[in-house]
PDB file of C-alpha atoms in Angstrom:
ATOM      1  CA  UNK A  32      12.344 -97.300 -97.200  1.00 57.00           C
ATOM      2  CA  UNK A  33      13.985 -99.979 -95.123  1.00 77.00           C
ATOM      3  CA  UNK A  34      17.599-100.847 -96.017  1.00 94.00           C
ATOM      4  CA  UNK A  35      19.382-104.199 -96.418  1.00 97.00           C
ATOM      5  CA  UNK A  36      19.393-106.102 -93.544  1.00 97.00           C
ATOM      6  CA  UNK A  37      21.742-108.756 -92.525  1.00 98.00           C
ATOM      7  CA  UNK A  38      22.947-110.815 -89.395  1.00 97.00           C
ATOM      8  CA  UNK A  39      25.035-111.441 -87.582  1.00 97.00           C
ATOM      9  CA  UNK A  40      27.333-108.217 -87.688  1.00 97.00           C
ATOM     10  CA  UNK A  41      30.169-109.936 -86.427  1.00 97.00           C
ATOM     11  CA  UNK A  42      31.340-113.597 -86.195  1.00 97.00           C
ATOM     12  CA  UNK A  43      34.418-115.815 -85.148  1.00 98.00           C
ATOM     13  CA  UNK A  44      34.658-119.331 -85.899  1.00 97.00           C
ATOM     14  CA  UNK A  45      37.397-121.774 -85.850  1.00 97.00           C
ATOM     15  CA  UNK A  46      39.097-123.422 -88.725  1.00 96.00           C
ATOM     16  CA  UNK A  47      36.963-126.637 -90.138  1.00 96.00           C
ATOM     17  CA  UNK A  48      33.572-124.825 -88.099  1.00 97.00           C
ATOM     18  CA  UNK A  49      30.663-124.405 -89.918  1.00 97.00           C
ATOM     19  CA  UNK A  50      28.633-120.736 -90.277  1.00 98.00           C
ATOM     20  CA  UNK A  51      25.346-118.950 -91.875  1.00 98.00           C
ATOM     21  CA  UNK A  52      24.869-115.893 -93.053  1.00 98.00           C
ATOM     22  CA  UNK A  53      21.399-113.968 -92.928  1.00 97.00           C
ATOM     23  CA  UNK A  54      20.445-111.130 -95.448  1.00 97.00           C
ATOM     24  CA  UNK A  55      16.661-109.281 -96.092  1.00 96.00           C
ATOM     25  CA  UNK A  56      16.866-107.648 -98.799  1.00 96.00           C
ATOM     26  CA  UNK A  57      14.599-104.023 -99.536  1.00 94.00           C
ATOM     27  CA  UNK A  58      11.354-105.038 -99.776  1.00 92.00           C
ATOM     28  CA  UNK A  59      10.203-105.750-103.737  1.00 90.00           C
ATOM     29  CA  UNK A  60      13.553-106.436-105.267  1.00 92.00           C
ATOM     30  CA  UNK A  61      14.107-109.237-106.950  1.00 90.00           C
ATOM     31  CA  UNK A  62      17.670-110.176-107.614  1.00 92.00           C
ATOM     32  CA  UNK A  63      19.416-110.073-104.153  1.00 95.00           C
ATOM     33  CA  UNK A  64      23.590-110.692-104.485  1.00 95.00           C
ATOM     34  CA  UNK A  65      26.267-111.754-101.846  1.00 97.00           C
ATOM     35  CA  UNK A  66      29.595-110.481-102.103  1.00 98.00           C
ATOM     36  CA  UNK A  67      32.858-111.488-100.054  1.00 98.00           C
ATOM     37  CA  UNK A  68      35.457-108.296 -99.332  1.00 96.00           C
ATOM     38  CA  UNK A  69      38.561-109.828 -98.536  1.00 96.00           C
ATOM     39  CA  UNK A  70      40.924-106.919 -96.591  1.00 94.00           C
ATOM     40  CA  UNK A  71      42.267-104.514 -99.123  1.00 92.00           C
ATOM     41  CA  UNK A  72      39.954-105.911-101.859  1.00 94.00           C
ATOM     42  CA  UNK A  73      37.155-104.786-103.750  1.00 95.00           C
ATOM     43  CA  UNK A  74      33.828-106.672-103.028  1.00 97.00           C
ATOM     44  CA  UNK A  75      33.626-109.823-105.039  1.00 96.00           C
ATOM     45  CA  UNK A  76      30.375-111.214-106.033  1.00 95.00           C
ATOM     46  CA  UNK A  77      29.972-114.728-105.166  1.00 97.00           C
ATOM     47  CA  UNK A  78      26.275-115.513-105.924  1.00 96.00           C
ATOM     48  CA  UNK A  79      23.615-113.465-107.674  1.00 94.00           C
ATOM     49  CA  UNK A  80      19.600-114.161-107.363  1.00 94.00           C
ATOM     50  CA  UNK A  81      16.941-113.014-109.415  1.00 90.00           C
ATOM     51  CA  UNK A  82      13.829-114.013-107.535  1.00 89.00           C
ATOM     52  CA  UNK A  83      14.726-117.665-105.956  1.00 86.00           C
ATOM     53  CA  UNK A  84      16.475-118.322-109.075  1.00 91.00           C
ATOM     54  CA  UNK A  85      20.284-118.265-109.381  1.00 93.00           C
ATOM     55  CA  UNK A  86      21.793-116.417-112.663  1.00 90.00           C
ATOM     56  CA  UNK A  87      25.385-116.531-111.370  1.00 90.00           C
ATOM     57  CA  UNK A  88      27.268-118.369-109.002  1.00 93.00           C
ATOM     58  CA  UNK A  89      30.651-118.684-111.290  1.00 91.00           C
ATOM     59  CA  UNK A  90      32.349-117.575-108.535  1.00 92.00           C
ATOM     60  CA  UNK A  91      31.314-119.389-105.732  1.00 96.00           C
ATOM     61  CA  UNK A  92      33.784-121.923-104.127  1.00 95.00           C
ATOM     62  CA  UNK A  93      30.883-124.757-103.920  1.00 94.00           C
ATOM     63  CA  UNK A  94      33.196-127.339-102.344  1.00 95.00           C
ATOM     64  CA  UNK A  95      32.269-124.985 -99.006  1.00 97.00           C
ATOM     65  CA  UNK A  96      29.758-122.474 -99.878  1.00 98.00           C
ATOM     66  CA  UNK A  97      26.215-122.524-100.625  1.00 97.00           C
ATOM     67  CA  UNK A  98      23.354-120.005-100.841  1.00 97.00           C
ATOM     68  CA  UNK A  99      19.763-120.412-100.762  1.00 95.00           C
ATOM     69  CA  UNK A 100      16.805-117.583-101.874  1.00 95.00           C
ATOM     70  CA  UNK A 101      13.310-119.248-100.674  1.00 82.00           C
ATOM     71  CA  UNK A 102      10.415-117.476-102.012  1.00 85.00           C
ATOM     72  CA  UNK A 103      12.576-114.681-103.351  1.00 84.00           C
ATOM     73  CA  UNK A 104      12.837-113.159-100.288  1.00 92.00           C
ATOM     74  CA  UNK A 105      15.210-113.382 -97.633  1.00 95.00           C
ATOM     75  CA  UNK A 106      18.774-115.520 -98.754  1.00 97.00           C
ATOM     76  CA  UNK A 107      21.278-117.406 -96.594  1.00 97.00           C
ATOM     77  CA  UNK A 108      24.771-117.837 -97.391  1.00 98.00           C
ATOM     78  CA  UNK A 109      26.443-120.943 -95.410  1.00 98.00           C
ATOM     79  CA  UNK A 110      30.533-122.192 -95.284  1.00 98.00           C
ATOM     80  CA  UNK A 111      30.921-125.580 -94.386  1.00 97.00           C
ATOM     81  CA  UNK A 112      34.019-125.964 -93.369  1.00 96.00           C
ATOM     82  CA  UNK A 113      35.285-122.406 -93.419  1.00 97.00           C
ATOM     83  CA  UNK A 114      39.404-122.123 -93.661  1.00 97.00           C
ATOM     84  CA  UNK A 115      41.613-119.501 -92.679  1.00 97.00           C
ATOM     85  CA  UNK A 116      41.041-117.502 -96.097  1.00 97.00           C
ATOM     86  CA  UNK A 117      37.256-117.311 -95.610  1.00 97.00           C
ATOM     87  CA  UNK A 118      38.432-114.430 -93.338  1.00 98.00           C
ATOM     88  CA  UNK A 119      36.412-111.316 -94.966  1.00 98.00           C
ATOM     89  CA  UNK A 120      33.297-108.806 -94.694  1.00 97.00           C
ATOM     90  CA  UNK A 121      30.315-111.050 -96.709  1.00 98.00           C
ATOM     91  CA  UNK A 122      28.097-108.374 -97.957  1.00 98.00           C
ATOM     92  CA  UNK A 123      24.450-108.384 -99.380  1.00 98.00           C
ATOM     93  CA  UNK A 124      23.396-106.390-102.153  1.00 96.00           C
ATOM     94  CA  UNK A 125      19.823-105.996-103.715  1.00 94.00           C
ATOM     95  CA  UNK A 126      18.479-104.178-106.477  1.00 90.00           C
ATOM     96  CA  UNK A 127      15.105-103.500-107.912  1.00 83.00           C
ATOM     97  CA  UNK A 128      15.410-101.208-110.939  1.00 71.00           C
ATOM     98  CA  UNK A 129      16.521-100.726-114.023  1.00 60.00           C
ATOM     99  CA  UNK A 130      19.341 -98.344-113.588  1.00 66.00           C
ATOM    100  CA  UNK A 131      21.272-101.107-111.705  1.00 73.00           C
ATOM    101  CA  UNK A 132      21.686 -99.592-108.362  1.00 85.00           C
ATOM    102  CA  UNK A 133      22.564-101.408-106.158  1.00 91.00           C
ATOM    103  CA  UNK A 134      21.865-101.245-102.146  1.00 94.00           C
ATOM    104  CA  UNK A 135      24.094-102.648 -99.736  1.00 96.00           C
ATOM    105  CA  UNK A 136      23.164-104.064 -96.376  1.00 97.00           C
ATOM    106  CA  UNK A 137      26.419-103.356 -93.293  1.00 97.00           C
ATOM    107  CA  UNK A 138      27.865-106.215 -94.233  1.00 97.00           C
ATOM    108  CA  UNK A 139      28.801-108.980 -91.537  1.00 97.00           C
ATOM    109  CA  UNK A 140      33.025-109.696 -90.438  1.00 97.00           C
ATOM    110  CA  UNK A 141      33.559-113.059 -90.288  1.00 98.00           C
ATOM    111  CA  UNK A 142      37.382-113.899 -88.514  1.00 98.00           C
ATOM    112  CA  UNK A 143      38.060-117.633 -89.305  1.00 97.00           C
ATOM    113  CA  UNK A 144      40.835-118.838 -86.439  1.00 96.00           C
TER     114      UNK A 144
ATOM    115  CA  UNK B  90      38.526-110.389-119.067  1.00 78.00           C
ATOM    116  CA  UNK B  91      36.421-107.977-117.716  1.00 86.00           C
ATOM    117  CA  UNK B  92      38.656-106.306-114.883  1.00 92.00           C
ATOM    118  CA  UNK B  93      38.695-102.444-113.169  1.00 96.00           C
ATOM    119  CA  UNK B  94      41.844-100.992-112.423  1.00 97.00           C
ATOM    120  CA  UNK B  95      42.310 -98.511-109.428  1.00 97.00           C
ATOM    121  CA  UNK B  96      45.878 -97.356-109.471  1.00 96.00           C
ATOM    122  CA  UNK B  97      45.688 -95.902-106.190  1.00 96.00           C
ATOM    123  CA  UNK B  98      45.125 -97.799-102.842  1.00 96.00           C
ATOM    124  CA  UNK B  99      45.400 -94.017-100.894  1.00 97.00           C
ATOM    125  CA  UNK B 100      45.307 -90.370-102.103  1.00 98.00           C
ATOM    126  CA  UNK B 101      45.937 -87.304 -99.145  1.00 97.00           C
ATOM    127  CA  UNK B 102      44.958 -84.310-100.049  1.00 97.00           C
ATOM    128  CA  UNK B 103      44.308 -80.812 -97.937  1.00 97.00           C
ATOM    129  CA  UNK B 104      41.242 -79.326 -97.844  1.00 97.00           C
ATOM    130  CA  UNK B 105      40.783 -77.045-100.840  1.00 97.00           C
ATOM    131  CA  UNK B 106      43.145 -78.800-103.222  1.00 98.00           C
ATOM    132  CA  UNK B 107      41.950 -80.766-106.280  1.00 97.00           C
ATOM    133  CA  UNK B 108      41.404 -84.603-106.551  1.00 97.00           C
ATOM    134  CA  UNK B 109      41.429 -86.966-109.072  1.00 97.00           C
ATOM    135  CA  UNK B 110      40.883 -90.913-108.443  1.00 98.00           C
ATOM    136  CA  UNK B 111      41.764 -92.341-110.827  1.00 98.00           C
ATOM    137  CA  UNK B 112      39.990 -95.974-112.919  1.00 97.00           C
ATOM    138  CA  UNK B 113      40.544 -97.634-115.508  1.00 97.00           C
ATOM    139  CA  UNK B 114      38.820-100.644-116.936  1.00 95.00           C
ATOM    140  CA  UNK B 115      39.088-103.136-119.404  1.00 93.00           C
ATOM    141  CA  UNK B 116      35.663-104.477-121.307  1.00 88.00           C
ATOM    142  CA  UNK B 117      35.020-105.468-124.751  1.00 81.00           C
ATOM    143  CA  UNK B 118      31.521-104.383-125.070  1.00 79.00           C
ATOM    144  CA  UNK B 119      30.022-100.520-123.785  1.00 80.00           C
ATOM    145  CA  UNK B 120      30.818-100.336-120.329  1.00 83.00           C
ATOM    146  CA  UNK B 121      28.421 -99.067-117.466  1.00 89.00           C
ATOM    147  CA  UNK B 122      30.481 -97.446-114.645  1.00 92.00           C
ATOM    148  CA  UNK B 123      29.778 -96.166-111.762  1.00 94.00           C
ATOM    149  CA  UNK B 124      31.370 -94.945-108.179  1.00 96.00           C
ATOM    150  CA  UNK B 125      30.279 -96.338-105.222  1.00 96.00           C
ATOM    151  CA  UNK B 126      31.575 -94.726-101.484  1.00 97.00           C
ATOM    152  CA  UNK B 127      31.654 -95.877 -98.720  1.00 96.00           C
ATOM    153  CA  UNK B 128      32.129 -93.466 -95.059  1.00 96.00           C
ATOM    154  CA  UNK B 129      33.436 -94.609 -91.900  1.00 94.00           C
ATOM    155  CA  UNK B 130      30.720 -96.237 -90.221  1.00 91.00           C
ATOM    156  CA  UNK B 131      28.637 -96.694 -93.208  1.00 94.00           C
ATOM    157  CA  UNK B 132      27.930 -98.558 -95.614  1.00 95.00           C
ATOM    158  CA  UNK B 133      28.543 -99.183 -99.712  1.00 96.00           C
ATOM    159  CA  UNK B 134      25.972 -96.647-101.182  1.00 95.00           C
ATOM    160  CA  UNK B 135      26.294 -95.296-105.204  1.00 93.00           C
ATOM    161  CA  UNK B 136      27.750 -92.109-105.452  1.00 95.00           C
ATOM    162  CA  UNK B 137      27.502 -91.260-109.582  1.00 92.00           C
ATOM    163  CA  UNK B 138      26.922 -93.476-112.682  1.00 89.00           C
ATOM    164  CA  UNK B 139      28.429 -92.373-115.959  1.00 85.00           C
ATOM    165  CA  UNK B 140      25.044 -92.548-118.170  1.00 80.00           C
ATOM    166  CA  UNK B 141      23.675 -89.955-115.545  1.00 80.00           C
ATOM    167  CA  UNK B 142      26.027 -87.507-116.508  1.00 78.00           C
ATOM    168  CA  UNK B 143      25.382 -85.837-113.468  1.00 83.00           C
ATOM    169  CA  UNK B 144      27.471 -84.158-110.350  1.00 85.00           C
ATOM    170  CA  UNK B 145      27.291 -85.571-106.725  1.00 88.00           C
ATOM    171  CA  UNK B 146      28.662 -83.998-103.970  1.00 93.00           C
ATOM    172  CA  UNK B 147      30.961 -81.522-106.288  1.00 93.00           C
ATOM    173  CA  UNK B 148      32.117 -84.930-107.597  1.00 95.00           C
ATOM    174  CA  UNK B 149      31.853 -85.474-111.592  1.00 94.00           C
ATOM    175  CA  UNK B 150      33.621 -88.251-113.858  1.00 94.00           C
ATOM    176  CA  UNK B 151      33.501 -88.748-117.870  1.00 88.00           C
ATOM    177  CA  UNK B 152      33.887 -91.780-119.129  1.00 90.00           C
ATOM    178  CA  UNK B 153      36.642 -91.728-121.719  1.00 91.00           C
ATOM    179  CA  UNK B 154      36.025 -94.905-123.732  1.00 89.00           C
ATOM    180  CA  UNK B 155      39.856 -94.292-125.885  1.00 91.00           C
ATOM    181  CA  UNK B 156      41.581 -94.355-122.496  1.00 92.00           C
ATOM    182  CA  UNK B 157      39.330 -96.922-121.261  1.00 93.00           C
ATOM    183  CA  UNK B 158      39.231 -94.428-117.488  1.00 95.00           C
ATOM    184  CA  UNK B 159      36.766 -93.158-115.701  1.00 96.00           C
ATOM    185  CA  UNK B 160      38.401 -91.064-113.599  1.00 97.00           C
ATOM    186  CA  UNK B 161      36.381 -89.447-110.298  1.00 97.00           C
ATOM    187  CA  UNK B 162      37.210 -85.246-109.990  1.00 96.00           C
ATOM    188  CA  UNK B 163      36.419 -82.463-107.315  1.00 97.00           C
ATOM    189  CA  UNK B 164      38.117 -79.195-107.791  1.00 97.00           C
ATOM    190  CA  UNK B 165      38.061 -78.282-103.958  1.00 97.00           C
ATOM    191  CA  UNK B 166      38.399 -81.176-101.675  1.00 97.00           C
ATOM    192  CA  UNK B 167      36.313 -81.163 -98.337  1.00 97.00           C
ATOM    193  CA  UNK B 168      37.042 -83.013 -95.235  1.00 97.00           C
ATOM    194  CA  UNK B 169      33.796 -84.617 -95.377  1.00 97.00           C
ATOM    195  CA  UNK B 170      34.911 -86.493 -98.552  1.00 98.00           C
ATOM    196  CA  UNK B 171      37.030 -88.627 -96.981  1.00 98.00           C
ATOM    197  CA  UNK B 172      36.105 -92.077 -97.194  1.00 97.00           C
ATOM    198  CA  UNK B 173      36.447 -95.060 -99.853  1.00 97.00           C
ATOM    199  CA  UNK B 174      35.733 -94.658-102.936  1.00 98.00           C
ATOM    200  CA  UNK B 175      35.444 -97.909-105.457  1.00 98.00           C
ATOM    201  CA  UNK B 176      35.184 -97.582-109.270  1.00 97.00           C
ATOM    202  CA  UNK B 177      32.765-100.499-110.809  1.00 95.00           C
ATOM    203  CA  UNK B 178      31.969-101.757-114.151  1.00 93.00           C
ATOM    204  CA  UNK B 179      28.841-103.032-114.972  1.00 88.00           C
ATOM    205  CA  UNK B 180      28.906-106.012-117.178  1.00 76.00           C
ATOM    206  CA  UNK B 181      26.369-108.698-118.777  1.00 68.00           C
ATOM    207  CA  UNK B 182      26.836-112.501-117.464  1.00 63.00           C
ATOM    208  CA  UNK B 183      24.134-115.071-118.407  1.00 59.00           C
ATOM    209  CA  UNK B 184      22.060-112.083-119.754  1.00 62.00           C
ATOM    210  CA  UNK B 185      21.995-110.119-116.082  1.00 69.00           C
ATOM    211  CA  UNK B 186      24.574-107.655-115.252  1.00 75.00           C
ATOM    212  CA  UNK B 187      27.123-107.908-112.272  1.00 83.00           C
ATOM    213  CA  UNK B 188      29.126-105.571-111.088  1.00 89.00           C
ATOM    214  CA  UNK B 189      33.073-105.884-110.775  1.00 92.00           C
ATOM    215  CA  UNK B 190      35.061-103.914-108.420  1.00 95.00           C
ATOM    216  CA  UNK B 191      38.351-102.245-108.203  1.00 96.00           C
ATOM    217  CA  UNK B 192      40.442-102.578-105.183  1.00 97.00           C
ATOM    218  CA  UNK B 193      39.717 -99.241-103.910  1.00 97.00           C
ATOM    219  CA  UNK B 194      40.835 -95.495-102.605  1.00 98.00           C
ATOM    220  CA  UNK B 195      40.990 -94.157 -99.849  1.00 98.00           C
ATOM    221  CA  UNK B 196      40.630 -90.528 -99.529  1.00 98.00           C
ATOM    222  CA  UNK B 197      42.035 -88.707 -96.403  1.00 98.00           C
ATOM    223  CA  UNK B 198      41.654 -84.989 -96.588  1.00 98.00           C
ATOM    224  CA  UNK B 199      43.195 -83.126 -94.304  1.00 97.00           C
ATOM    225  CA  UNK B 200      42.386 -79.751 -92.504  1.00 95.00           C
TER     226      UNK B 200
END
């Protein structure tokens, strides 16, 4: 089967600039996550899906962020303005099953100057 | 708080010797945990999940609910096992789970 798919790989912005994130998730599952891997972190989930429906998003800074699922397919995740500490690898996850695996997509490096 | 401990940000090992990455976690209901790796060049992928029970790769870990670890073993160490490794707990929010993340390991094995 297809993997997670997201775009851009790679992105620099400056400071106060504005950016969107692109993920397609494997084909058939319904809760789709983004997480943000700051440089000698763990990932960190910011938003989670299930369908076009958000069930978590306790840990998204929505001053600047915001994520969008139409038809419970393919997700954006937007900063607006991004700062310095937005630096970080944004990654989306997807799972369709019950054992809670979940798939990761390569993850796109976003360097805020 | 729900929260997963990995003591270790790098272990080095030689090929052949034993290795033990070490997690611990702190939940107050029954924990799912798992290992996720990830390989230069590639991405986050599971590698074991404790309710599995099973061993990946030569790679086993028991979840020891007194010590609150789930520790990751191999007894011989190759040098296609190096690569991050990241301990995760599985925990209920809003009635869906979500996985938290240690900080990582890296694992360098050496010829």
């Amino acid at each position: 089967e297809a993997g997670v798919a997201q775009s851009p790989r790679y992105k620099i912005i400056e400071k106060r600039q504005s950016v969107a994130f692109w993920c397609n998730p494997i084909s058939g599952h319904a809760t789709l996550y983004w997480y943000q891997q700051i440089l000698g972190q763990g990932p960190k989930l910011l938003i989670q899906f299930q369908n076009n429906g958000v069930v978590d998003d306790s840990q998204l800074p929505k001053d600047r962020f915001s994520a969008e699922r139409l038809k419970g397919v393919d997700s954006t995740l937007k900063i607006q303005p991004a700062k310095l500490e937005d630096s970080a690898v944004y990654l989306c996850a997807s799972n369709g099953n019950s054992y809670n695996e979940q798939f990761f997509g390569p993850g796109t490096r976003l360097t805020v100057l | 708080a729900q929260r997963v401990t990995q003591p270790e940000k790098l272990l080095s090992v030689f090929k052949g010797a034993p290795v033990e990455l070490k997690c611990n976690y702190s939940y107050s209901g029954s924990p799912e945990l798992f290992w996720y790796v990830q390989y230069s060049r590639q991405r986050l992928q599971l590698l074991l999940r404790h309710i599995s029970r099973e061993s990946i790769k030569g790679f086993t870990a028991d979840l020891n609910k007194g010590e609150t670890s789930f520790h990751l073993k191999k007894p011989f160490a190759q040098e296609e096992d190096s690569a991050m490794y990241y301990c995760a707990l599985s925990g209920l929010s809003g009635g869906y789970n979500k996985l938290i993340f240690g900080a990582g390991t890296r694992l360098a094995v050496h010829p």
